[in-house]
XYZ file of C-alpha atoms in Angstrom:
439
model
C 3.592 -14.632 21.182
C 3.324 -12.083 23.978
C 0.225 -9.983 23.456
C 0.416 -7.698 26.493
C 1.389 -4.092 25.898
C 1.111 -0.598 27.363
C 0.463 2.275 24.955
C 1.539 5.779 25.915
C 0.089 8.799 24.137
C 1.143 12.292 25.187
C -1.002 15.073 23.787
C -1.512 18.827 23.928
C -4.420 18.766 21.444
C -7.974 18.331 22.625
C -9.389 17.890 19.108
C -7.548 14.584 18.553
C -9.413 12.835 21.350
C -11.363 10.522 19.025
C -8.291 9.702 16.943
C -6.379 8.686 20.071
C -9.126 6.371 21.304
C -9.899 4.824 17.914
C -6.238 3.995 17.317
C -6.193 2.232 20.679
C -9.530 0.468 20.355
C -8.793 -1.071 16.955
C -5.540 -2.732 18.070
C -5.891 -6.502 17.745
C -3.895 -7.666 20.759
C -4.873 -9.917 23.660
C -4.420 -7.450 26.508
C -3.536 -3.780 26.338
C -3.728 -0.549 28.251
C -3.730 3.067 27.142
C -2.014 5.740 29.196
C -3.005 9.221 28.032
C -0.964 12.106 29.373
C -2.513 15.542 28.925
C 0.294 18.070 28.660
C -1.458 21.421 28.361
C -2.990 23.265 31.301
C -6.255 24.249 29.597
C -7.196 20.781 28.283
C -10.577 19.418 29.362
C -9.607 16.358 31.403
C -13.242 15.529 32.197
C -14.008 14.965 28.489
C -11.116 12.537 28.213
C -12.211 10.694 31.338
C -15.778 10.542 30.051
C -14.583 9.131 26.724
C -12.394 6.604 28.558
C -15.481 5.056 30.187
C -16.387 3.552 26.824
C -13.071 1.744 26.496
C -11.318 -0.746 28.769
C -7.855 -0.280 30.208
C -7.547 3.491 29.824
C -5.915 5.824 32.330
C -5.911 9.607 31.980
C -3.217 11.717 33.643
C -2.433 15.406 33.546
C 1.057 16.865 33.898
C 1.924 20.567 34.043
C 2.447 22.222 30.687
C 6.019 22.929 31.736
C 6.759 19.179 31.723
C 8.795 18.173 28.665
C 7.599 15.505 26.220
C 10.475 13.305 27.360
C 9.368 13.769 30.963
C 5.788 12.841 30.063
C 6.948 9.649 28.374
C 9.079 8.632 31.340
C 6.085 9.245 33.612
C 3.931 7.052 31.354
C 6.469 4.231 31.509
C 6.454 4.396 35.326
C 2.653 4.126 35.328
C 2.588 1.205 32.862
C 1.889 -2.351 33.983
C 3.192 -4.388 31.026
C 6.742 -5.245 29.948
C 6.310 -3.865 26.419
C 5.738 -0.178 25.750
C 4.402 1.441 22.566
C 4.577 5.166 21.861
C 1.599 6.487 19.862
C 1.233 9.961 18.397
C -2.167 11.606 18.712
C -2.586 12.613 15.057
C -1.478 9.546 13.055
C -3.203 6.322 11.975
C -2.429 2.879 13.412
C -4.101 -0.052 11.644
C -5.586 -2.954 13.601
C -2.574 -5.243 13.017
C 0.010 -2.580 13.837
C 0.866 -3.664 17.379
C 0.553 -7.381 16.672
C 3.107 -7.087 13.833
C 5.472 -4.915 15.891
C 5.331 -7.355 18.804
C 5.929 -10.290 16.456
C 9.077 -8.637 15.093
C 10.489 -7.721 18.497
C 10.249 -11.425 19.412
C 11.322 -12.849 16.057
C 14.399 -10.616 15.791
C 15.194 -10.810 19.516
C 15.328 -7.025 19.463
C 14.978 -4.626 22.378
C 13.365 -1.887 20.291
C 11.431 -2.004 17.045
C 10.414 1.033 15.034
C 10.002 2.224 11.450
C 12.142 4.313 9.138
C 10.184 3.716 5.976
C 6.581 4.867 6.512
C 3.462 5.738 4.571
C 2.616 9.438 4.557
C -0.856 10.612 3.573
C -1.216 14.198 2.374
C -4.828 14.923 3.221
C -5.165 18.146 1.200
C -3.946 16.671 -2.104
C -5.149 13.117 -1.354
C -1.676 11.751 -2.081
C -0.222 8.628 -0.497
C 3.553 8.308 -0.485
C 6.307 6.339 1.239
C 9.027 8.282 3.044
C 12.502 6.665 3.069
C 11.316 3.912 0.758
C 13.193 0.640 1.255
C 14.554 1.358 4.753
C 12.917 -1.760 6.162
C 13.611 -5.048 7.936
C 17.110 -4.384 9.213
C 19.024 -3.763 12.412
C 20.176 -0.170 12.740
C 23.018 1.451 14.638
C 22.188 5.119 14.072
C 18.877 6.808 14.914
C 18.616 8.923 11.754
C 15.249 8.701 10.008
C 13.554 6.695 12.742
C 9.929 7.699 13.304
C 9.321 8.229 17.018
C 5.597 7.572 16.619
C 6.416 3.924 15.874
C 8.569 3.060 18.894
C 7.865 -0.236 20.653
C 10.397 -1.163 23.324
C 11.034 -3.350 26.326
C 10.286 -1.590 29.579
C 13.505 -2.854 31.143
C 15.486 -0.470 28.926
C 14.439 2.375 31.233
C 16.636 0.889 33.939
C 19.564 2.304 31.936
C 18.067 4.709 29.389
C 15.322 7.272 29.852
C 13.862 9.817 27.499
C 15.741 13.115 27.801
C 13.989 16.220 29.095
C 13.278 17.554 25.596
C 10.217 18.472 23.559
C 11.881 17.765 20.205
C 14.108 14.813 19.215
C 13.522 13.055 22.528
C 12.925 9.792 20.610
C 16.102 10.323 18.516
C 18.193 10.751 21.663
C 16.470 7.779 23.334
C 17.382 5.508 20.405
C 20.924 6.885 20.269
C 21.508 6.275 23.966
C 19.948 2.801 23.759
C 22.296 1.782 20.933
C 25.276 3.084 22.916
C 24.187 0.898 25.841
C 24.166 -2.150 23.574
C 20.429 -2.554 23.017
C 19.367 -3.948 19.629
C 17.175 -1.773 17.417
C 15.298 -3.222 14.429
C 13.314 -1.352 11.769
C 10.165 -3.152 10.641
C 8.341 -2.819 7.305
C 6.291 0.245 6.319
C 2.870 -1.368 6.698
C 0.013 -0.776 9.167
C 0.924 2.801 10.056
C 0.496 6.149 8.315
C 1.720 9.597 9.204
C -1.137 11.922 8.283
C -0.352 15.379 6.961
C -3.614 17.116 7.737
C -5.270 19.964 5.863
C -5.118 22.358 8.797
C -1.692 24.060 9.054
C 0.193 23.797 12.318
C -1.378 20.488 13.346
C 1.669 18.357 12.632
C 3.944 16.710 15.164
C 6.534 16.342 12.385
C 7.727 19.912 11.690
C 8.489 19.812 7.971
C 6.804 21.381 4.944
C 4.563 19.112 2.890
C 6.305 19.861 -0.409
C 9.701 19.138 1.118
C 8.464 15.866 2.611
C 6.792 14.771 -0.615
C 9.971 15.577 -2.543
C 11.843 13.017 -0.424
C 9.148 10.353 -0.723
C 7.971 7.850 -3.318
C 4.462 8.689 -4.527
C 2.168 5.635 -4.441
C -1.153 7.018 -5.694
C -3.879 9.599 -5.282
C -6.753 8.263 -3.199
C -9.482 9.420 -0.861
C -9.031 6.275 1.253
C -5.431 5.322 2.068
C -6.261 2.523 4.528
C -6.406 -0.449 2.091
C -2.939 0.461 0.785
C -1.118 0.477 4.104
C -2.309 -2.958 5.207
C 0.052 -5.555 3.786
C -1.656 -8.044 1.493
C -0.228 -11.356 0.343
C -0.023 -11.748 -3.395
C -2.354 -14.522 -4.583
C -1.274 -17.079 -7.156
C -3.299 -15.115 -9.684
C -6.110 -12.593 -9.883
C -9.332 -13.154 -11.810
C -11.440 -10.427 -10.241
C -10.869 -7.657 -7.707
C -13.062 -7.147 -4.656
C -14.019 -3.465 -4.613
C -17.172 -1.469 -3.956
C -16.755 1.293 -6.524
C -18.007 1.004 -10.126
C -14.596 0.216 -11.597
C -13.519 -2.493 -14.029
C -10.418 -3.282 -16.089
C -10.346 -3.614 -19.871
C -7.389 -5.786 -20.890
C -6.063 -6.539 -24.368
C -3.908 -9.509 -25.373
C -1.604 -10.449 -28.263
C -0.500 -6.992 -29.429
C 0.779 -4.600 -30.265
C -0.775 -4.284 -33.718
C -0.071 -1.179 -35.836
C -3.723 -0.872 -36.881
C -5.961 -2.142 -34.101
C -3.833 -1.255 -31.055
C -3.522 2.274 -32.372
C -7.293 2.518 -32.900
C -8.006 1.265 -29.372
C -5.513 3.732 -27.927
C -7.276 6.519 -29.818
C -10.628 5.491 -28.307
C -9.201 5.290 -24.790
C -7.692 8.737 -25.196
C -10.982 10.131 -26.516
C -12.841 8.822 -23.462
C -10.031 9.757 -21.061
C -9.757 6.246 -19.657
C -7.010 3.702 -19.021
C -6.550 0.038 -19.896
C -4.015 -2.783 -19.748
C -2.105 -4.325 -22.669
C -0.450 -7.740 -22.439
C 2.113 -7.690 -25.225
C 3.919 -10.425 -27.127
C 7.665 -9.834 -27.155
C 8.342 -10.463 -30.835
C 5.485 -8.142 -31.857
C 6.630 -5.410 -29.523
C 10.101 -5.710 -30.990
C 8.622 -4.948 -34.453
C 6.457 -2.069 -33.200
C 8.363 -0.394 -30.347
C 6.581 2.921 -30.973
C 3.313 1.354 -29.797
C 4.899 0.101 -26.587
C 6.211 3.588 -25.910
C 2.795 5.061 -26.652
C 0.996 2.622 -24.330
C 3.171 3.688 -21.408
C 3.315 7.386 -22.356
C -0.475 7.601 -22.373
C -0.731 6.114 -18.887
C -1.759 2.503 -19.590
C -0.326 -0.665 -18.047
C 1.871 -2.913 -20.138
C 2.234 -6.574 -19.212
C 4.218 -9.647 -20.256
C 2.408 -12.115 -22.535
C 5.539 -14.145 -23.438
C 7.767 -13.813 -26.504
C 6.262 -16.384 -28.916
C 2.774 -16.931 -27.406
C 3.191 -20.665 -26.662
C 1.126 -22.828 -24.335
C 3.406 -22.468 -21.326
C 1.908 -25.471 -19.543
C 3.496 -27.660 -22.224
C 6.996 -26.215 -21.767
C 9.799 -26.996 -19.335
C 10.532 -24.699 -16.433
C 13.619 -23.361 -18.240
C 11.666 -22.692 -21.443
C 8.957 -20.852 -19.485
C 11.595 -18.697 -17.820
C 13.153 -17.801 -21.175
C 9.796 -16.860 -22.722
C 9.103 -14.428 -19.880
C 12.666 -13.134 -19.569
C 13.010 -12.241 -23.270
C 9.837 -10.154 -23.264
C 10.752 -8.635 -19.898
C 14.021 -7.366 -21.375
C 12.301 -5.982 -24.475
C 9.642 -4.125 -22.463
C 12.292 -2.598 -20.201
C 14.458 -1.567 -23.134
C 11.604 0.068 -25.052
C 9.573 1.634 -22.244
C 12.212 2.059 -19.551
C 9.992 0.213 -17.081
C 10.007 -3.325 -15.733
C 6.565 -4.898 -16.213
C 4.778 -5.886 -13.004
C 2.017 -8.061 -14.509
C 1.848 -11.228 -16.591
C -0.858 -13.183 -18.355
C -0.219 -16.677 -19.752
C -1.279 -17.289 -23.381
C -4.563 -19.177 -23.666
C -4.845 -18.654 -19.880
C -2.995 -21.963 -19.655
C -0.829 -22.533 -16.598
C 0.588 -25.075 -14.163
C 2.792 -24.827 -11.069
C 5.906 -24.162 -13.163
C 4.212 -21.215 -14.880
C 3.024 -19.647 -11.640
C 6.406 -20.191 -9.979
C 8.259 -18.534 -12.867
C 5.874 -15.582 -12.699
C 6.358 -15.250 -8.949
C 10.147 -15.400 -9.131
C 10.174 -12.606 -11.711
C 8.084 -10.452 -9.394
C 4.935 -10.561 -11.513
C 1.329 -10.526 -10.457
C -0.432 -13.058 -12.699
C -3.669 -11.687 -14.150
C -6.451 -13.897 -15.511
C -9.982 -12.669 -16.329
C -13.541 -12.745 -15.030
C -15.283 -11.752 -18.286
C -14.428 -13.634 -21.492
C -15.627 -11.837 -24.628
C -14.462 -14.511 -27.112
C -13.746 -11.635 -29.493
C -10.975 -13.687 -31.135
C -13.758 -15.847 -32.660
C -15.257 -12.739 -34.301
C -18.793 -13.422 -33.000
C -20.056 -9.967 -34.013
C -19.782 -6.562 -32.364
C -23.126 -6.878 -30.570
C -22.164 -10.164 -28.901
C -18.842 -8.763 -27.710
C -20.624 -5.764 -26.209
C -23.241 -7.994 -24.587
C -20.555 -10.230 -23.079
C -19.203 -7.219 -21.214
C -22.351 -5.301 -20.331
C -24.423 -8.306 -19.237
C -21.861 -9.134 -16.520
C -20.843 -5.619 -15.614
C -20.020 -5.417 -11.902
C -17.343 -3.772 -9.723
C -13.909 -5.363 -10.033
C -14.474 -7.330 -13.254
C -11.452 -7.982 -15.484
C -12.447 -8.094 -19.152
C -10.387 -10.032 -21.702
C -10.204 -8.743 -25.294
C -7.629 -8.929 -28.087
C -6.005 -6.097 -30.010
C -4.068 -8.370 -32.385
C -3.914 -11.901 -33.766
C -6.210 -11.273 -36.740
C -8.851 -8.825 -37.884
C -9.958 -7.040 -34.695
C -12.394 -4.609 -36.316
C -15.267 -6.017 -34.230
C -13.245 -5.555 -31.036
C -12.471 -1.927 -31.876
C -16.150 -1.243 -32.581
C -17.174 -3.007 -29.379
C -14.717 -0.982 -27.304
C -16.231 2.231 -28.637
C -19.750 1.118 -27.644
C -18.721 -0.346 -24.285
C -16.986 2.867 -23.208
C -20.126 4.884 -23.994
C -22.503 2.458 -22.266
C -20.278 2.180 -19.212
C -20.208 5.945 -18.846
C -24.015 5.987 -18.956
C -24.029 3.468 -16.078
C -21.483 5.518 -14.121
C -18.717 2.931 -14.538
C -15.074 3.733 -15.152
C -12.210 1.703 -16.602
C -8.991 1.449 -14.639
C -5.685 -0.150 -15.474
C -4.843 -3.245 -13.443
C -2.279 -1.459 -11.275
C -5.039 0.904 -10.108
C -7.882 -1.597 -9.896
C -5.765 -3.931 -7.741
C -3.607 -1.151 -6.313
C -2.834 -2.623 -2.836
C -0.980 -5.503 -4.515
C 1.387 -3.050 -6.209
C 2.539 -1.054 -3.162
């Protein structure tokens, strides 16, 4: 794979100097250069040149403020020494794998230009992460609408026939349009490894659109103070037993319900302590108690597939496994209106057929890192001790809200929630604890 690329960043904003250099410095490519074009007459060029001394392959140029953005980009291309060109904006975030993935796609797809339509957008003020134009990924395009100019990577040879127009707005749109008309192939890559940042300070956005309007046309992912783990694509593991995090967060999970007595009592406790959990439900039980399934989802908890009859799946055929999961999947969707995203095999028993069926249905298979053995009714104190003695960030706790008398479990949950609060721990549902896997 070619790993040689020239990055062009045109800027009129002195205060983004560190953002520009950090985006460049973190790029994990073999050989690169950064061409910075200062496009405002009062910018302090000496500060940029001083900062450039700490980074290899950086050139700083100044063009008159009267020069259009398109003109600046064309100038940068002329000054570049590599056959691939990347356009960076000064105010956005480019993850370390951004260029490597874009270069890989331009080679794999035999494209002349790669870019993104679907992108992460981080609203700094409200700490909201969303995806704009969700699903517009991994396809050749023949119209420039929706393409994000900050994500352009193109072959330098294109400029033999197509240059950026002398414009300050939509110069990238017109460049793509003209390139398509000349027969060049344009491919949109996935949304990962880049984020458009909507900053707190008004008027600091390259993309001239109101935040509320932009958010209204985007899919909200989550609220977070650190968006970076979400935008870096992660491969789904065969299953998850524990989550690697640094915050004091764990997941309480409950199997075998719903139960009209004990599930309801646990939901009451979770509501009282303003915390969330995860319920792996058995299809035939949910069918009898649909109101509990609706309540689980309405109160903000995760609901997962725990098969229809609770068999040992490792002893079934591939077709029987599929039917057990599919029946409960249909019931959950019918009752809650949502397709479940998580699955846990009964008895934690699995083989390749089980994991393959889970994968094909789009599930993330969840195991556990803390076993309470509450189904044996060992006593409330022992259940509490099983949790608190191993309390650590990212633990996944297995309990049961049905399958017998779960009075001890209910009592233990009440105590655990109080003791966790005293230790500054919080419970999160699986989709939040392992959030990057659910993007």
